[in-house]
C-alpha positions as CSV (number, residue, x, y, z in Angstrom):
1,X,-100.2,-34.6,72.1
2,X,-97.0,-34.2,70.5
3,X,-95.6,-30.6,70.2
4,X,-92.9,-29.4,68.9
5,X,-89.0,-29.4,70.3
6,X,-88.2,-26.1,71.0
7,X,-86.0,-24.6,68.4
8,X,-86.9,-26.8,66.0
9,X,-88.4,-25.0,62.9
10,X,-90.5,-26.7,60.4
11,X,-88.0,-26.4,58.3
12,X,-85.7,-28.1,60.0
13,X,-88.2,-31.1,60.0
14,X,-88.3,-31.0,56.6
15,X,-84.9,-31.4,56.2
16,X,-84.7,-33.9,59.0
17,X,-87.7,-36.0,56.9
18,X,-85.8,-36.3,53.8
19,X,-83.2,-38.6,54.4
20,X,-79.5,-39.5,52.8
21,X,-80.9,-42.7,51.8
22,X,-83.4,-44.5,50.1
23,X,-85.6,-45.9,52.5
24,X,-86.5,-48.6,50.5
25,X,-83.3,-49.8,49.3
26,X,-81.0,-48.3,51.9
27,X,-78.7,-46.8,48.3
28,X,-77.7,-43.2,48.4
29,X,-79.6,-41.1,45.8
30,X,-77.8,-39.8,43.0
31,X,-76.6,-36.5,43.4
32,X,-76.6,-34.2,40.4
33,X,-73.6,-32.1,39.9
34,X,-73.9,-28.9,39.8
35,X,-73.0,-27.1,36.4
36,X,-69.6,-25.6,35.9
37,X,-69.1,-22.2,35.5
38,X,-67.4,-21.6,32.0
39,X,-64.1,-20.5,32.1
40,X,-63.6,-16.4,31.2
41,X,-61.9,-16.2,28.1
42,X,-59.1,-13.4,27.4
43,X,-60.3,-10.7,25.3
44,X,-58.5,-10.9,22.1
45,X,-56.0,-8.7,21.2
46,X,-56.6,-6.2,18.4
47,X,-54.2,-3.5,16.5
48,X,-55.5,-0.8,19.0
49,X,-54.9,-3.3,21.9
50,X,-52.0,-4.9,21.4
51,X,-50.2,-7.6,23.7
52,X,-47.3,-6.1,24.7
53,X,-43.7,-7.2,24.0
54,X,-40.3,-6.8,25.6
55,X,-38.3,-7.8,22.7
56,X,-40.7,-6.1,20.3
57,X,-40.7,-2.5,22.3
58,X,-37.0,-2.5,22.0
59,X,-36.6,-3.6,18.3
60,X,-38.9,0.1,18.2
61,X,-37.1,1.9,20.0
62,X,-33.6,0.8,18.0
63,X,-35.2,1.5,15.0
64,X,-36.9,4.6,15.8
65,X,-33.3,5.9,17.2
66,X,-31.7,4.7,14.3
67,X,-33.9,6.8,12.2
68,X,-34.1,9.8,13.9
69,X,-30.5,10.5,15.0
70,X,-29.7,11.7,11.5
71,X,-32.2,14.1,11.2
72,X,-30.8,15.3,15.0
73,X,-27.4,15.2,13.7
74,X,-28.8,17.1,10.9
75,X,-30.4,19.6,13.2
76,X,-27.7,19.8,15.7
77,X,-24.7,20.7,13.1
78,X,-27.1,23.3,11.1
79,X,-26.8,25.7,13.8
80,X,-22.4,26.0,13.2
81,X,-20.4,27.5,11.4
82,X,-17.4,26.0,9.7
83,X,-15.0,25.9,11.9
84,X,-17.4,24.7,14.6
85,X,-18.7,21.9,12.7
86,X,-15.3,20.0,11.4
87,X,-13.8,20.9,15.2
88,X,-17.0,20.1,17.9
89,X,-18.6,16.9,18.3
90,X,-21.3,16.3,16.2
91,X,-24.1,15.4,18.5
92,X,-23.9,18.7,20.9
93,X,-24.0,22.5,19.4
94,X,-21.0,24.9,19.0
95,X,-19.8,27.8,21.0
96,X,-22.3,30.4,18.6
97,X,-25.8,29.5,17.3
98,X,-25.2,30.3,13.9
99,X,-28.3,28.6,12.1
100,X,-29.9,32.4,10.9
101,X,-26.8,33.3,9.4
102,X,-26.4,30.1,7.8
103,X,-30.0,30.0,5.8
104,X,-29.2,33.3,4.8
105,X,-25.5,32.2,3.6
106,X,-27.2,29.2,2.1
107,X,-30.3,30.7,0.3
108,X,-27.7,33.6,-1.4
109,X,-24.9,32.0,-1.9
110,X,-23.5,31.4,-5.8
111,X,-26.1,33.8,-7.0
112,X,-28.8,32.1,-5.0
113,X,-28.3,28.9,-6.7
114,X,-30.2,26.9,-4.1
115,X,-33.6,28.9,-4.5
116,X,-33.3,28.4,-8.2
117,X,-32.6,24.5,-7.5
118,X,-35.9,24.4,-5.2
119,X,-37.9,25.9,-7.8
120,X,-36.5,23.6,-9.9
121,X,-37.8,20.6,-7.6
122,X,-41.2,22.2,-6.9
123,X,-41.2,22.0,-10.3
124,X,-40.5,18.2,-10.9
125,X,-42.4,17.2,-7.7
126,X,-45.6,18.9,-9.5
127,X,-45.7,17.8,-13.3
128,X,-44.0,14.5,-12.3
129,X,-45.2,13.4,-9.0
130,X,-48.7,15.3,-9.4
131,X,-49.2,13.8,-13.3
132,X,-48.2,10.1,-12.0
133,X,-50.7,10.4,-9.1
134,X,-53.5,11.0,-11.2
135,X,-52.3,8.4,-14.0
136,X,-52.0,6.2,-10.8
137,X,-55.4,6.8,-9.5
138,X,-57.3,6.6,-13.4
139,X,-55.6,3.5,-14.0
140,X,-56.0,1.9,-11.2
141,X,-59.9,2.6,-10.6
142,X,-60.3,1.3,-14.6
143,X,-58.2,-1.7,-14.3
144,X,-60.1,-2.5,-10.8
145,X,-64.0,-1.5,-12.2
146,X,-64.1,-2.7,-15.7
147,X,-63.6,-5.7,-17.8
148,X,-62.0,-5.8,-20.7
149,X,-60.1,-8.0,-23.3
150,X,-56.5,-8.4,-22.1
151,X,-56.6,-7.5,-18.6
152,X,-54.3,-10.3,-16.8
153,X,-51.9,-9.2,-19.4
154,X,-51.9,-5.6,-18.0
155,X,-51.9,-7.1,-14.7
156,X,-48.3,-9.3,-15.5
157,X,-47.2,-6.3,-17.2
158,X,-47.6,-4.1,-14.4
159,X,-46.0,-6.6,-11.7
160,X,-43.1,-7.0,-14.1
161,X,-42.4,-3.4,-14.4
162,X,-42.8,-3.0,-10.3
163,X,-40.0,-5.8,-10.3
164,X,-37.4,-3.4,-12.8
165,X,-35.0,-1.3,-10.8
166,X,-35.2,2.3,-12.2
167,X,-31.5,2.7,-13.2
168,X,-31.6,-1.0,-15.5
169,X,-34.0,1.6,-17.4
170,X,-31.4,5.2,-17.2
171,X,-29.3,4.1,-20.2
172,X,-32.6,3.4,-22.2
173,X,-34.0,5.7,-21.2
174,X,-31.2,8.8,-21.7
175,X,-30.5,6.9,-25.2
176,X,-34.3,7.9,-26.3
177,X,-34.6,11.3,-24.9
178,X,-31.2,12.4,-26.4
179,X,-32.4,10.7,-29.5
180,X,-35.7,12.7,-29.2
181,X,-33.3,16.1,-28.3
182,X,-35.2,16.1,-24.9
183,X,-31.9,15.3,-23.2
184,X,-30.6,18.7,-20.8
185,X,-33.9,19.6,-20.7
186,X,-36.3,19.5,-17.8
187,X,-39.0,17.3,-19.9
188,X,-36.1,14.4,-19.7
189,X,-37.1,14.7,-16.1
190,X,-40.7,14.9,-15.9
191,X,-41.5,12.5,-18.2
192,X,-40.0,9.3,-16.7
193,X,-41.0,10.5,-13.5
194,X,-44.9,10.5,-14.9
195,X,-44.6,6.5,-14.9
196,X,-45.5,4.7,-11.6
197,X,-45.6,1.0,-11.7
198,X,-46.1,1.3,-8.0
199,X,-48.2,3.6,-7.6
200,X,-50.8,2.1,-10.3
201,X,-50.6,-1.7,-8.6
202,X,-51.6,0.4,-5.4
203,X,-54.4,2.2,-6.7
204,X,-55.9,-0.5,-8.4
205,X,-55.5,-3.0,-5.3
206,X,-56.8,-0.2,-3.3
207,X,-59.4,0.6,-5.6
208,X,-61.2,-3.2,-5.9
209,X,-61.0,-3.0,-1.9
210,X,-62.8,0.4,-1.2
211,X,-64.8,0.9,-3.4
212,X,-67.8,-1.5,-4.0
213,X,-69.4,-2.7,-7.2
214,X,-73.0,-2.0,-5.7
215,X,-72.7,1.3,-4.8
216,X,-71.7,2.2,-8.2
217,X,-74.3,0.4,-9.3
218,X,-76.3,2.4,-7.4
219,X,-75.3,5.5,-8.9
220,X,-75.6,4.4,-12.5
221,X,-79.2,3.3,-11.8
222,X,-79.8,7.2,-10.4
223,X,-78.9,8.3,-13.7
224,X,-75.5,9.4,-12.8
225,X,-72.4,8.7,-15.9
226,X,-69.5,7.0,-15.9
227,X,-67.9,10.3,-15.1
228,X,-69.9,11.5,-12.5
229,X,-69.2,8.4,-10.8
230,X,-65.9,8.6,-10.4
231,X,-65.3,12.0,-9.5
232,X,-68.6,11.8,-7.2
233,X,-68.7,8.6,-5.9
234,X,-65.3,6.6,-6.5
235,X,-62.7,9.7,-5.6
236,X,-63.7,10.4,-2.0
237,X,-63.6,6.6,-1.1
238,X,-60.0,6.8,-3.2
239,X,-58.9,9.2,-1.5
240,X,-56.1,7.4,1.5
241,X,-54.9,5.6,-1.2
242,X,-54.3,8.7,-3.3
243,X,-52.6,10.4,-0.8
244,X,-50.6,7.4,-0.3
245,X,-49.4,7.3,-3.8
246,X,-48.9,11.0,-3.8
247,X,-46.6,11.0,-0.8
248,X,-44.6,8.0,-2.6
249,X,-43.9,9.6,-5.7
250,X,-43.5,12.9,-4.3
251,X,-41.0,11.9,-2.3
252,X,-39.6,9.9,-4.7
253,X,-39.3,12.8,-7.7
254,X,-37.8,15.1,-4.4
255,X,-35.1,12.7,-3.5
256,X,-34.6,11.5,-7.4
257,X,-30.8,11.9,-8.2
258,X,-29.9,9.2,-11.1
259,X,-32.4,10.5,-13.2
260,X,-31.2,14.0,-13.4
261,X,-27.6,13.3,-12.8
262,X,-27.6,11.6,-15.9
263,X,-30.1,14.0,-17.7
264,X,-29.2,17.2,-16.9
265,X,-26.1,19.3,-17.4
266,X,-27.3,22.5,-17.0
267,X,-26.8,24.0,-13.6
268,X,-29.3,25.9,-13.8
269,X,-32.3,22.9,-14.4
270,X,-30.4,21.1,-11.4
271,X,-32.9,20.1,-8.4
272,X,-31.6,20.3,-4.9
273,X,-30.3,17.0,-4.8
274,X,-28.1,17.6,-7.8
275,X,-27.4,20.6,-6.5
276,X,-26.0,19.7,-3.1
277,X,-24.1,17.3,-4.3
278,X,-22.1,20.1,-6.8
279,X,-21.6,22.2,-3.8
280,X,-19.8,18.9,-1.9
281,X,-17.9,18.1,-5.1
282,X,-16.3,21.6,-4.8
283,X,-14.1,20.4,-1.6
284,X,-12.6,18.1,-3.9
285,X,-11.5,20.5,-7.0
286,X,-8.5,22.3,-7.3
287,X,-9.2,26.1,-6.1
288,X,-12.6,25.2,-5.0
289,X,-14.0,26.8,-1.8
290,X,-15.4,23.9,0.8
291,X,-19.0,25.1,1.9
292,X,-19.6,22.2,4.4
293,X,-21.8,24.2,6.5
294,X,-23.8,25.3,3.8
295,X,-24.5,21.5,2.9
296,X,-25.2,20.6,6.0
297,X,-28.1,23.8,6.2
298,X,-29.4,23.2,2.6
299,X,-29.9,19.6,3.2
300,X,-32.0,20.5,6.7
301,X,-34.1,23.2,4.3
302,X,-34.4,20.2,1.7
303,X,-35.4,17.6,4.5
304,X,-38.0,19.9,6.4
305,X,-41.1,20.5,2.8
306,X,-41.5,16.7,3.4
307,X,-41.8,16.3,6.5
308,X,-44.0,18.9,6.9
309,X,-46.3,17.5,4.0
310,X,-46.1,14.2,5.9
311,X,-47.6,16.4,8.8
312,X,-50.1,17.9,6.7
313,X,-51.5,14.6,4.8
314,X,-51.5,12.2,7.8
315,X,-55.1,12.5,8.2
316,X,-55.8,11.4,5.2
317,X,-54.6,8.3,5.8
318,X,-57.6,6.5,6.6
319,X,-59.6,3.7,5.7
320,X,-63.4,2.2,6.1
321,X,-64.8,5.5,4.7
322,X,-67.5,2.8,2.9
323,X,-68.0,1.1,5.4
324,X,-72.1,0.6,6.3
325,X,-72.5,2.5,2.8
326,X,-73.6,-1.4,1.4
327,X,-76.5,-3.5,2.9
328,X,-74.9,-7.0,2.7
């Protein structure tokens, strides 16, 4: 009777029983690979992930020094007085932190001039930038909905007019208001600024993106007219691109010189802009009394509206607000 070795397991006869080879034909069996184990792939990079760059992360930081050491300077030399400011260095404060005195100096000074100039502006930015937002948006959202005769030639029309630099139009244009007797008045400035090329390519590129044919659809089948639509419907989807457009042309009417330099003569219809730059001219006349330090605080007061707007509107600039709104 056979028993057995000790410490041999059945399994271990098992393993011993199977052999290498074939016992037949003495050939080693063929062994089966064994599957490879797919390779990880990196995770691709997206806008909120991005792969990070040397060269990149210092081209930033150039151009975000480059851009803010103005508005420091700006900052910086706002807080001197006159003396201080043509005798210190620029990028360091004076002996006295004058910056009170000076927005008091500025916002009285020549009969409080510069308040009259910023209602002047606030004036501009509203009918102008304000009226050429909402042609913008109307525009836009009817060149981008419907169809109609002629529509490629409104588009070529409108790409033309975004390729026109404004001041190949200021002789033109000054020729028609003073023709009209609009010149010296503040019409001559809202008027042009009411007309966006810009602004209407924008909204109507914008438009075709956000909003979708079907959901309008929708709403016409609930009953719902062409008005209700839009201001229901359409407007809150439009509404980063609106913003958008606003901040563009309200900066643009803020900052807009040519157009009133060559439109207005009256001191008193000047916007800051204008105005600022009569108070720099008077350095250069005979007799006149160099406010340098005014300048230098009502260009800080004229800088600070926008970027507190900017501030203000950045969370309206969004997108996606239809997205999942549309059963593909």
């Amino acid at each position: 009777m056979i028993t057995n070795p000790v410490g041999t397991s059945p399994d271990t006869k098992e393993r011993d029983a199977c052999p290498d080879t074939d016992p037949d034909t003495g050939a080693e069996p063929r062994r089966i690979p064994a599957p490879a184990l797919p390779r990880r792939r990196r995770a691709a990079r997206t806008p909120l992930d991005p792969r990070r760059s040397i060269p990149l992360t210092v081209l930033a930081g150039l151009v975000l020094v480059y851009t803010l050491l103005p508005l420091v300077w700006l900052v910086i030399n706002a807080t001197k007085d006159q003396e201080s400011l043509l005798g210190s260095f620029g990028l360091w404060f004076g002996e006295d932190f004058q910056l009170w005195d000076n927005i008091s100096r500025t916002l009285s000074y020549d009969d409080g001039a510069f308040v009259r100039w910023t209602l002047n502006t606030l004036l501009y930015v509203a009918a102008g930038a304000g009226g050429a937002t909402l042609l913008a948006v109307l525009g836009g959202y009817a060149l981008a909905v419907y169809e109609f005769p002629g529509r490629r030639v409104v588009f070529a029309v409108v790409i033309g007019a975004v390729a026109v630099p404004g001041t190949a139009l200021a002789v033109p244009t000054f020729l028609m208001f003073s023709g009209m007797g609009l010149a010296d008045t503040p019409w001559a400035v809202i008027i042009p600024s009411l007309v966006s090329p810009f602004g209407l390519y924008l909204m109507w590129v914008f438009t075709a993106e956000a909003v979708p044919v079907e959901l309008l659809e929708a709403a016409r089948i609930d009953g719902a007219g062409e008005l209700r639509v839009f201001f229901r419907v359409a407007l809150p989807l439009l509404m980063p691109g609106t913003v958008t457009v606003l901040l563009f042309t309200m900066v643009a009417t803020w900052n807009n010189y040519f157009l009133p330099l060559i439109m207005i003569r009256d001191p008193d219809w000047y916007p800051l802009s204008l105005g600022l730059n009569a108070w720099s001219a008077q350095a250069r006349t005979a007799g006149g009394e160099p406010v340098f330090d005014l300048i230098v605080t009502g260009s800080l007061l004229t800088v600070a509206p926008i970027i507190v707007i900017f501030l203000l509107l950045q969370r309206h600039w969004q997108s996606g607000l239809a997205a999942g709104s549309v059963k593909e």
